[in-house]
Amino acid sequence: MSQNMLLMMKNTTVMRINFDDVVYDVLDDFHLPYQLKGCIRACEVKDGMSGSEIKAAVVAGAKNSEAVTRFLAQRVLPITRDNAKKIYALFGFEQAQDDYSKARIALVCRAVSLQDNYWIKLENDPVSWKDVDIHQNHLNEIVAQVALHGTSLTLTGTPVTPELTSLGAYAKAWHREGGELYLYKKGSNGSSEARIEVMVSNLLKKTNADSLEYTAGKSEDNFVSRCKCMTSGDIVMLSAMDFESYCNRNGLNFLNEVRRIDPDALYKMCIVDYLTANRDRHGMNWGFLYNCETMEILGCHPLYDHNNAFDSGLMANPDVPYLVIPSMTLRHAAEVASARTDFHFTEPIRREDFITERQYRYFVKAARDLGLDINPKQSRQNVAEIAVISAEPGKDLVLPGGEEDVFDILSKHASDSLGMGELQDKLGAAVDEVPVENVGLERL
């Protein structure tokens, strides 16, 4: 008889598994992964069962095996990812991509992942969570080098590594910096995708949407985007794809559940994807954070993975089905969303925020289509300061707003050497609130 395996959530035993002996005992239904909730059925064949009951148990066992195998297989990087074949070769794995072959790879690396706190061990193995938790253990630099750069290196032993369970299509690797885990990601077309990811991150920092910050980095003279790991401790991730499957199995309407959990994040995502012409918002590129101890879904996780934004085809025609809500076009989803949430810019959007002129023009037009102000309101004091600093000596300033005294003061002192404090005193109570978009200065 083969040895039993245990599906663990940190140090909690969730399920006993034995593929050969058809054992799929749920020991802690509450902590069963969302990917398996509603999948596992009683499959033990007992004495005295009728023929139909035995048949039902056999069918249930086969379905349980399929569900667990799929759960494990989906935790393994696809062979289509950049440098994946070299990662497989480093470990001596076959490159077959059927669920059974990928599940075997998951078992070798204990199925550990940075997305959640589930893992696999043999029933009598004394190893504990602290021994395999990627957040707490040393990362193998050899595996990271192969994952990010495709370097030909040799590996000894079986290290704890997140690279076998880091999903996605682009070359990437995890690094620890100052006690924090950072994901480094390259582009497949030179550095363009990585630069777009950083650009979009900077744009989203000028909005009230919750997004993961990407910064520019270097690795072996290659431009990379880098971001912090979103999970930590008890807070883990659940992809929208997995949550949709969970909803379908349990008789729940997926989009209604998302609207119940975090409507604001859903609507802002629709708007962001239209503004940035993002064609890549499939079910693995958005999702939720939940507490693995309480199993409570806390809300959508910050927006991330924008390296395919400003797609040329989508900028030319945004009236295509939106991946998140296929019954709507990307533009229509954003229009509906903008009427249901307060999405706004917190800082002005400038041409220098973009890599290309086309990206800038598309973004400005998309914002205008949604009635969004890309130049958030500033105080008249701030507008006045900018105007005086920017004015050419001796030239009149154009500052509409109906306040002749403000205009007179600014015109009179445009070429003076007054300090800002003195100018503020002269402006006095005449300076209050004015929309910056009404300032007729091109340089603003």
Coordinates of C-alpha atoms in Angstrom, one line a residue:
M1 CA 0.0 0.0 0.0
S2 CA 1.4 3.4 -0.9
Q3 CA 1.9 6.1 1.7
N4 CA -0.7 8.7 2.5
M5 CA -0.1 12.4 1.8
L6 CA -1.5 15.3 3.8
L7 CA -2.7 18.6 2.3
M8 CA -1.7 21.2 4.9
M9 CA -2.7 24.8 5.5
K10 CA 0.3 26.0 7.4
N11 CA 0.4 23.5 10.3
T12 CA -3.3 22.5 10.0
T13 CA -4.0 19.1 8.4
V14 CA -6.8 19.7 5.9
M15 CA -7.0 16.5 3.9
R16 CA -5.6 13.0 3.7
I17 CA -4.8 11.9 0.1
N18 CA -3.8 8.6 -1.4
F19 CA -4.2 8.4 -5.2
D20 CA -3.5 4.6 -5.4
D21 CA -5.8 3.6 -2.6
V22 CA -8.5 6.1 -3.6
V23 CA -8.4 8.0 -0.2
Y24 CA -9.7 11.6 -0.2
D25 CA -10.6 12.2 3.4
V26 CA -11.4 15.8 4.3
L27 CA -10.3 16.3 7.8
D28 CA -10.9 20.1 8.1
D29 CA -13.7 21.1 5.7
F30 CA -13.6 24.7 6.9
H31 CA -10.0 25.2 5.7
L32 CA -10.4 23.3 2.5
P33 CA -9.0 25.4 -0.4
Y34 CA -11.6 27.4 -2.3
Q35 CA -10.4 25.5 -5.4
L36 CA -11.6 22.2 -3.8
K37 CA -14.7 23.3 -1.9
G38 CA -17.7 21.5 -3.3
C39 CA -15.5 19.1 -5.3
I40 CA -14.8 16.2 -2.8
R41 CA -17.4 13.5 -2.4
A42 CA -17.5 10.4 -0.2
C43 CA -15.9 7.6 -2.2
E44 CA -15.2 4.8 0.2
V45 CA -16.5 1.4 -0.9
K46 CA -18.0 -0.4 2.1
D47 CA -19.3 -3.9 2.7
G48 CA -23.0 -4.3 2.1
M49 CA -23.2 -1.6 -0.6
S50 CA -25.5 -2.2 -3.6
G51 CA -24.1 -2.3 -7.1
S52 CA -25.4 1.2 -7.8
E53 CA -23.8 2.5 -4.6
I54 CA -20.5 0.9 -5.4
K55 CA -20.6 2.4 -8.9
A56 CA -21.4 5.9 -7.4
A57 CA -18.5 5.6 -5.0
V58 CA -16.1 4.6 -7.8
V59 CA -17.3 7.6 -9.9
A60 CA -16.9 9.9 -6.9
G61 CA -13.3 8.6 -6.4
A62 CA -12.4 9.3 -10.0
K63 CA -13.8 12.8 -9.7
N64 CA -12.0 13.4 -6.4
S65 CA -8.7 12.3 -8.1
E66 CA -9.3 14.6 -11.0
A67 CA -10.1 17.6 -8.7
V68 CA -7.0 17.1 -6.5
T69 CA -4.8 16.5 -9.5
R70 CA -6.0 19.6 -11.1
F71 CA -5.5 21.6 -7.9
L72 CA -1.9 20.5 -7.7
A73 CA -1.3 20.9 -11.5
Q74 CA -2.6 24.5 -11.5
R75 CA 0.1 25.4 -8.9
V76 CA 2.9 24.7 -11.4
L77 CA 4.3 27.1 -13.9
P78 CA 3.4 26.4 -17.6
I79 CA 6.0 25.3 -20.0
T80 CA 5.0 28.2 -22.3
R81 CA 6.4 30.7 -19.8
D82 CA 9.7 32.3 -20.8
N83 CA 12.6 30.2 -19.5
A84 CA 10.2 27.5 -18.2
K85 CA 11.9 24.7 -20.2
K86 CA 15.2 25.6 -18.6
I87 CA 13.6 25.5 -15.2
Y88 CA 12.2 22.1 -15.9
A89 CA 15.6 20.9 -17.2
L90 CA 17.3 22.3 -14.1
F91 CA 15.2 19.9 -11.9
G92 CA 15.2 17.1 -14.4
F93 CA 11.4 17.2 -14.9
E94 CA 9.6 16.0 -18.0
Q95 CA 8.1 18.8 -20.0
A96 CA 4.7 17.1 -20.5
Q97 CA 1.9 19.5 -19.6
D98 CA -1.0 17.2 -18.7
D99 CA -2.4 17.6 -15.2
Y100 CA -0.9 14.3 -14.0
S101 CA 2.6 15.3 -15.0
K102 CA 2.4 18.7 -13.5
A103 CA 0.9 17.4 -10.3
R104 CA 3.9 15.2 -9.9
I105 CA 6.1 18.3 -10.2
A106 CA 4.0 20.0 -7.5
L107 CA 4.5 17.0 -5.2
V108 CA 8.3 17.2 -5.6
C109 CA 8.4 20.9 -4.5
R110 CA 5.7 20.2 -1.8
A111 CA 3.3 22.5 -3.8
V112 CA 4.4 25.5 -1.9
S113 CA 3.4 28.8 -3.4
L114 CA 3.6 32.5 -2.4
Q115 CA -0.1 32.9 -3.3
D116 CA -1.4 30.9 -0.3
N117 CA -0.3 28.8 2.6
Y118 CA -1.2 25.3 1.3
W119 CA 1.4 22.6 0.9
I120 CA 1.8 18.8 0.7
K121 CA 3.8 16.4 2.8
L122 CA 3.9 12.6 3.5
E123 CA 1.8 11.6 6.5
N124 CA 4.7 10.6 8.7
D125 CA 7.0 13.4 7.6
P126 CA 8.1 15.5 10.6
V127 CA 8.6 18.6 8.4
S128 CA 6.5 21.7 9.5
W129 CA 5.4 24.9 7.9
K130 CA 8.4 26.9 9.1
D131 CA 10.6 24.5 7.1
V132 CA 8.9 25.2 3.8
D133 CA 7.3 28.7 4.1
I134 CA 8.9 30.7 1.3
H135 CA 8.5 33.9 3.3
Q136 CA 10.8 32.5 6.0
N137 CA 13.3 30.5 4.1
H138 CA 16.3 31.2 2.0
L139 CA 15.7 31.6 -1.8
N140 CA 17.8 29.7 -4.2
E141 CA 19.7 32.1 -6.4
I142 CA 20.5 29.5 -9.0
V143 CA 16.9 28.8 -9.7
A144 CA 16.2 32.6 -9.7
Q145 CA 18.9 33.2 -12.3
V146 CA 17.5 30.5 -14.6
A147 CA 13.9 31.7 -14.1
L148 CA 14.7 35.3 -14.9
H149 CA 17.6 35.1 -17.4
G150 CA 17.5 31.5 -18.7
T151 CA 21.1 31.0 -17.5
S152 CA 22.5 27.5 -17.9
L153 CA 23.5 26.4 -14.4
T154 CA 23.6 23.2 -12.3
L155 CA 21.4 22.6 -9.2
T156 CA 22.2 20.3 -6.3
G157 CA 19.5 19.1 -3.9
T158 CA 15.8 20.1 -3.9
P159 CA 15.6 23.7 -2.7
V160 CA 12.6 25.5 -1.4
T161 CA 11.7 27.8 -4.3
P162 CA 8.7 29.8 -5.5
E163 CA 9.8 29.6 -9.1
L164 CA 8.1 26.3 -9.8
T165 CA 4.8 27.8 -8.7
S166 CA 5.0 31.3 -10.0
L167 CA 2.5 31.5 -12.8
G168 CA 2.3 33.8 -15.8
A169 CA 3.9 34.1 -19.3
Y170 CA 6.9 36.3 -18.7
A171 CA 10.3 35.6 -17.3
K172 CA 10.3 36.4 -13.6
A173 CA 12.1 35.6 -10.4
W174 CA 11.7 36.3 -6.7
H175 CA 14.4 38.1 -4.7
R176 CA 14.7 39.1 -1.0
E177 CA 15.6 42.7 -0.3
G178 CA 15.7 44.1 3.2
G179 CA 13.6 41.2 4.5
E180 CA 10.9 41.8 1.8
L181 CA 10.2 39.6 -1.2
Y182 CA 10.2 41.3 -4.6
L183 CA 9.2 39.9 -7.9
Y184 CA 11.5 40.9 -10.8
K185 CA 9.9 40.6 -14.3
K186 CA 11.3 41.0 -17.7
G187 CA 9.6 41.7 -21.0
S188 CA 9.5 39.2 -23.9
N189 CA 10.0 42.1 -26.4
G190 CA 13.2 43.7 -25.1
S191 CA 12.2 45.8 -22.1
S192 CA 9.0 47.4 -23.5
E193 CA 6.6 45.4 -21.4
A194 CA 8.5 46.0 -18.2
R195 CA 8.7 49.7 -18.9
I196 CA 4.9 49.8 -19.7
E197 CA 4.3 48.1 -16.3
V198 CA 6.2 50.8 -14.4
M199 CA 4.6 53.6 -16.5
V200 CA 1.1 52.3 -15.7
S201 CA 2.0 51.9 -12.0
N202 CA 3.0 55.5 -11.9
L203 CA -0.2 56.6 -13.6
L204 CA -2.3 54.6 -11.1
K205 CA -0.5 56.3 -8.2
K206 CA -2.2 59.5 -9.5
T207 CA -5.7 58.0 -9.0
N208 CA -7.7 56.8 -6.1
A209 CA -7.6 53.2 -7.3
D210 CA -5.8 50.6 -5.2
S211 CA -2.8 49.3 -7.2
L212 CA 0.4 47.4 -6.6
E213 CA 3.5 49.6 -7.0
Y214 CA 6.0 48.6 -9.7
T215 CA 9.4 50.3 -9.8
A216 CA 12.2 50.2 -12.4
G217 CA 15.0 47.8 -11.6
K218 CA 18.1 46.3 -13.2
S219 CA 19.2 42.6 -13.3
E220 CA 22.3 41.8 -15.2
D221 CA 22.0 45.0 -17.2
N222 CA 18.4 44.1 -18.1
F223 CA 15.6 46.5 -17.4
V224 CA 13.0 44.8 -15.1
S225 CA 9.9 45.8 -13.3
R226 CA 9.8 45.0 -9.6
C227 CA 7.1 44.8 -7.0
K228 CA 6.5 43.6 -3.5
C229 CA 4.8 40.3 -2.7
M230 CA 1.1 41.0 -1.9
T231 CA 0.7 38.0 0.5
S232 CA 2.1 37.8 4.1
G233 CA 1.3 35.8 7.2
D234 CA -2.4 34.9 7.1
I235 CA -3.3 37.1 4.2
V236 CA -3.3 35.1 0.9
M237 CA -4.6 35.4 -2.6
L238 CA -7.5 33.8 -4.5
S239 CA -7.7 34.3 -8.3
A240 CA -10.9 35.5 -9.9
M241 CA -10.8 32.3 -12.1
D242 CA -10.7 30.0 -9.0
F243 CA -13.4 32.1 -7.3
E244 CA -15.6 31.9 -10.3
S245 CA -15.3 28.1 -10.4
Y246 CA -16.1 28.0 -6.7
C247 CA -19.2 30.1 -7.3
N248 CA -20.3 27.9 -10.2
R249 CA -20.0 24.8 -8.1
N250 CA -21.9 26.2 -5.2
G251 CA -24.8 27.8 -7.1
L252 CA -23.6 31.4 -6.7
N253 CA -23.6 34.2 -9.3
F254 CA -20.0 35.2 -9.8
L255 CA -20.4 38.8 -10.7
N256 CA -23.1 39.3 -8.0
E257 CA -20.7 37.9 -5.4
V258 CA -17.9 40.2 -6.6
R259 CA -20.2 43.2 -6.3
R260 CA -21.2 42.1 -2.9
I261 CA -17.6 41.7 -1.7
D262 CA -15.9 44.7 -3.2
P263 CA -18.0 46.7 -5.8
D264 CA -15.8 49.7 -5.7
A265 CA -12.7 47.8 -6.7
L266 CA -14.6 46.0 -9.5
Y267 CA -15.8 49.3 -11.0
K268 CA -12.4 51.0 -10.7
M269 CA -10.8 48.0 -12.4
C270 CA -13.2 48.4 -15.4
I271 CA -12.3 52.1 -15.6
V272 CA -8.5 51.5 -15.3
D273 CA -8.6 48.8 -18.0
Y274 CA -10.3 51.2 -20.4
L275 CA -8.0 54.1 -19.6
T276 CA -5.0 51.9 -20.1
A277 CA -6.3 49.8 -23.0
N278 CA -5.5 46.7 -21.0
R279 CA -6.2 43.5 -23.0
D280 CA -4.9 41.1 -20.4
R281 CA -7.4 41.1 -17.5
H282 CA -8.1 37.4 -17.6
G283 CA -9.1 35.5 -14.4
M284 CA -5.6 35.0 -13.2
N285 CA -4.7 38.7 -13.4
W286 CA -7.2 39.9 -10.8
G287 CA -8.7 38.4 -7.7
F288 CA -9.1 38.6 -3.9
L289 CA -7.2 38.7 -0.6
Y290 CA -8.5 36.4 2.1
N291 CA -7.6 35.4 5.6
C292 CA -6.5 31.8 5.5
E293 CA -7.4 31.2 9.2
T294 CA -10.9 32.6 9.1
M295 CA -11.4 32.0 5.3
E296 CA -13.0 35.4 5.1
I297 CA -12.6 37.1 1.7
L298 CA -11.5 40.6 2.6
G299 CA -11.9 42.3 -0.8
C300 CA -10.2 42.5 -4.2
H301 CA -6.4 42.7 -4.1
P302 CA -4.6 45.7 -5.5
L303 CA -4.6 45.9 -9.3
Y304 CA -1.4 44.4 -10.8
D305 CA 0.1 42.9 -14.0
H306 CA -0.2 45.8 -16.5
N307 CA 2.7 45.0 -18.8
N308 CA 0.3 44.4 -21.7
A309 CA -1.5 47.7 -21.3
F310 CA -1.8 50.2 -24.1
D311 CA -2.4 47.5 -26.6
S312 CA -2.3 48.9 -30.2
G313 CA -5.4 47.1 -31.4
L314 CA -7.4 48.0 -28.3
M315 CA -6.4 51.7 -28.5
A316 CA -7.7 51.6 -32.1
N317 CA -10.9 49.9 -31.1
P318 CA -11.9 49.6 -27.4
D319 CA -15.4 48.3 -28.4
V320 CA -14.4 44.7 -28.0
P321 CA -15.7 42.2 -25.4
Y322 CA -14.2 42.9 -21.9
L323 CA -12.6 39.8 -20.4
V324 CA -14.1 40.5 -16.9
I325 CA -17.6 41.0 -18.2
P326 CA -17.8 39.4 -21.7
S327 CA -21.4 40.6 -22.2
M328 CA -20.0 44.2 -22.3
T329 CA -17.4 45.9 -24.4
L330 CA -14.4 47.4 -22.6
R331 CA -15.7 50.9 -23.2
H332 CA -19.3 50.2 -22.1
A333 CA -18.1 48.5 -18.9
A334 CA -16.1 51.6 -18.0
E335 CA -19.0 53.9 -18.8
V336 CA -21.3 51.9 -16.5
A337 CA -18.6 51.6 -13.8
S338 CA -17.9 55.4 -13.9
A339 CA -21.6 56.0 -13.0
R340 CA -21.3 53.7 -10.0
T341 CA -18.1 54.7 -8.3
D342 CA -16.0 57.8 -7.5
F343 CA -13.0 57.3 -9.6
H344 CA -10.8 60.4 -9.8
F345 CA -7.3 61.7 -10.3
T346 CA -5.3 63.0 -7.3
E347 CA -2.6 64.5 -9.4
P348 CA -2.5 66.0 -12.9
I349 CA -1.8 63.7 -15.8
R350 CA 1.1 65.0 -18.0
R351 CA 2.6 64.1 -21.4
E352 CA 5.8 63.1 -19.6
D353 CA 3.9 60.4 -17.7
F354 CA 3.8 58.3 -21.0
I355 CA 6.3 56.6 -23.1
T356 CA 4.7 57.5 -26.4
E357 CA 2.5 60.3 -27.7
R358 CA -0.1 57.8 -28.9
Q359 CA -0.5 56.4 -25.3
Y360 CA -1.0 59.9 -24.0
R361 CA -3.6 60.9 -26.6
Y362 CA -5.5 57.6 -26.1
F363 CA -5.5 58.1 -22.3
V364 CA -6.7 61.7 -22.5
K365 CA -9.5 60.8 -24.9
A366 CA -10.6 57.8 -22.8
A367 CA -10.7 60.0 -19.7
R368 CA -12.7 62.6 -21.6
D369 CA -15.1 60.0 -22.8
L370 CA -15.8 59.1 -19.1
G371 CA -16.1 62.7 -18.0
L372 CA -12.9 62.5 -15.9
D373 CA -10.9 65.5 -15.1
I374 CA -7.2 64.7 -15.6
N375 CA -6.2 67.9 -13.9
P376 CA -7.6 67.7 -10.4
K377 CA -8.8 70.9 -8.8
Q378 CA -6.1 73.0 -7.1
S379 CA -6.4 76.0 -4.9
R380 CA -6.3 79.4 -6.6
Q381 CA -3.2 80.1 -4.5
N382 CA -1.4 77.2 -6.1
V383 CA -2.6 78.2 -9.5
A384 CA -1.4 81.8 -8.9
E385 CA 2.0 80.5 -7.8
I386 CA 2.5 78.4 -10.9
A387 CA 1.3 81.3 -13.1
V388 CA 3.8 83.7 -11.6
I389 CA 6.7 81.3 -11.7
S390 CA 5.9 80.4 -15.3
A391 CA 5.2 83.8 -16.7
E392 CA 7.6 85.7 -19.0
P393 CA 8.6 89.1 -17.6
G394 CA 6.4 91.9 -18.8
K395 CA 3.7 89.6 -20.3
D396 CA 0.1 89.7 -19.1
L397 CA -1.2 86.5 -17.5
V398 CA -4.5 84.9 -18.5
L399 CA -6.3 83.7 -15.3
P400 CA -10.1 83.4 -15.9
G401 CA -12.4 83.1 -13.0
G402 CA -14.1 86.5 -12.8
E403 CA -11.9 87.9 -10.1
E404 CA -10.5 91.1 -11.5
D405 CA -8.4 91.9 -8.4
V406 CA -6.6 88.6 -8.7
F407 CA -5.9 89.2 -12.4
D408 CA -4.7 92.7 -11.7
I409 CA -2.3 91.6 -9.0
L410 CA -0.8 88.8 -11.0
S411 CA -0.4 91.0 -14.1
K412 CA 1.2 93.8 -12.1
H413 CA 3.7 91.6 -10.3
A414 CA 4.5 89.0 -13.1
S415 CA 7.9 90.6 -13.6
D416 CA 8.5 91.7 -10.0
S417 CA 11.0 89.9 -7.8
L418 CA 8.4 89.4 -5.0
G419 CA 8.7 86.3 -2.9
M420 CA 5.8 84.0 -2.7
G421 CA 5.0 85.1 0.9
E422 CA 4.7 88.8 -0.3
L423 CA 2.5 87.8 -3.2
Q424 CA 0.3 85.7 -1.0
D425 CA -0.3 88.8 1.2
K426 CA -1.2 90.8 -1.9
L427 CA -3.6 88.2 -3.1
G428 CA -5.3 87.9 0.3
A429 CA -8.9 86.8 0.5
A430 CA -9.3 87.1 -3.3
V431 CA -7.6 83.7 -3.6
D432 CA -9.9 80.8 -3.0
E433 CA -10.8 77.7 -5.1
V434 CA -10.5 77.6 -8.9
P435 CA -10.4 74.6 -11.2
V436 CA -6.9 74.3 -12.7
E437 CA -8.4 73.3 -16.0
N438 CA -9.7 76.9 -16.4
V439 CA -6.3 78.4 -16.3
G440 CA -5.5 79.6 -19.8
L441 CA -1.8 78.8 -19.6
E442 CA -0.5 76.1 -21.9
R443 CA 2.4 75.4 -19.6
L444 CA -0.1 74.4 -16.8

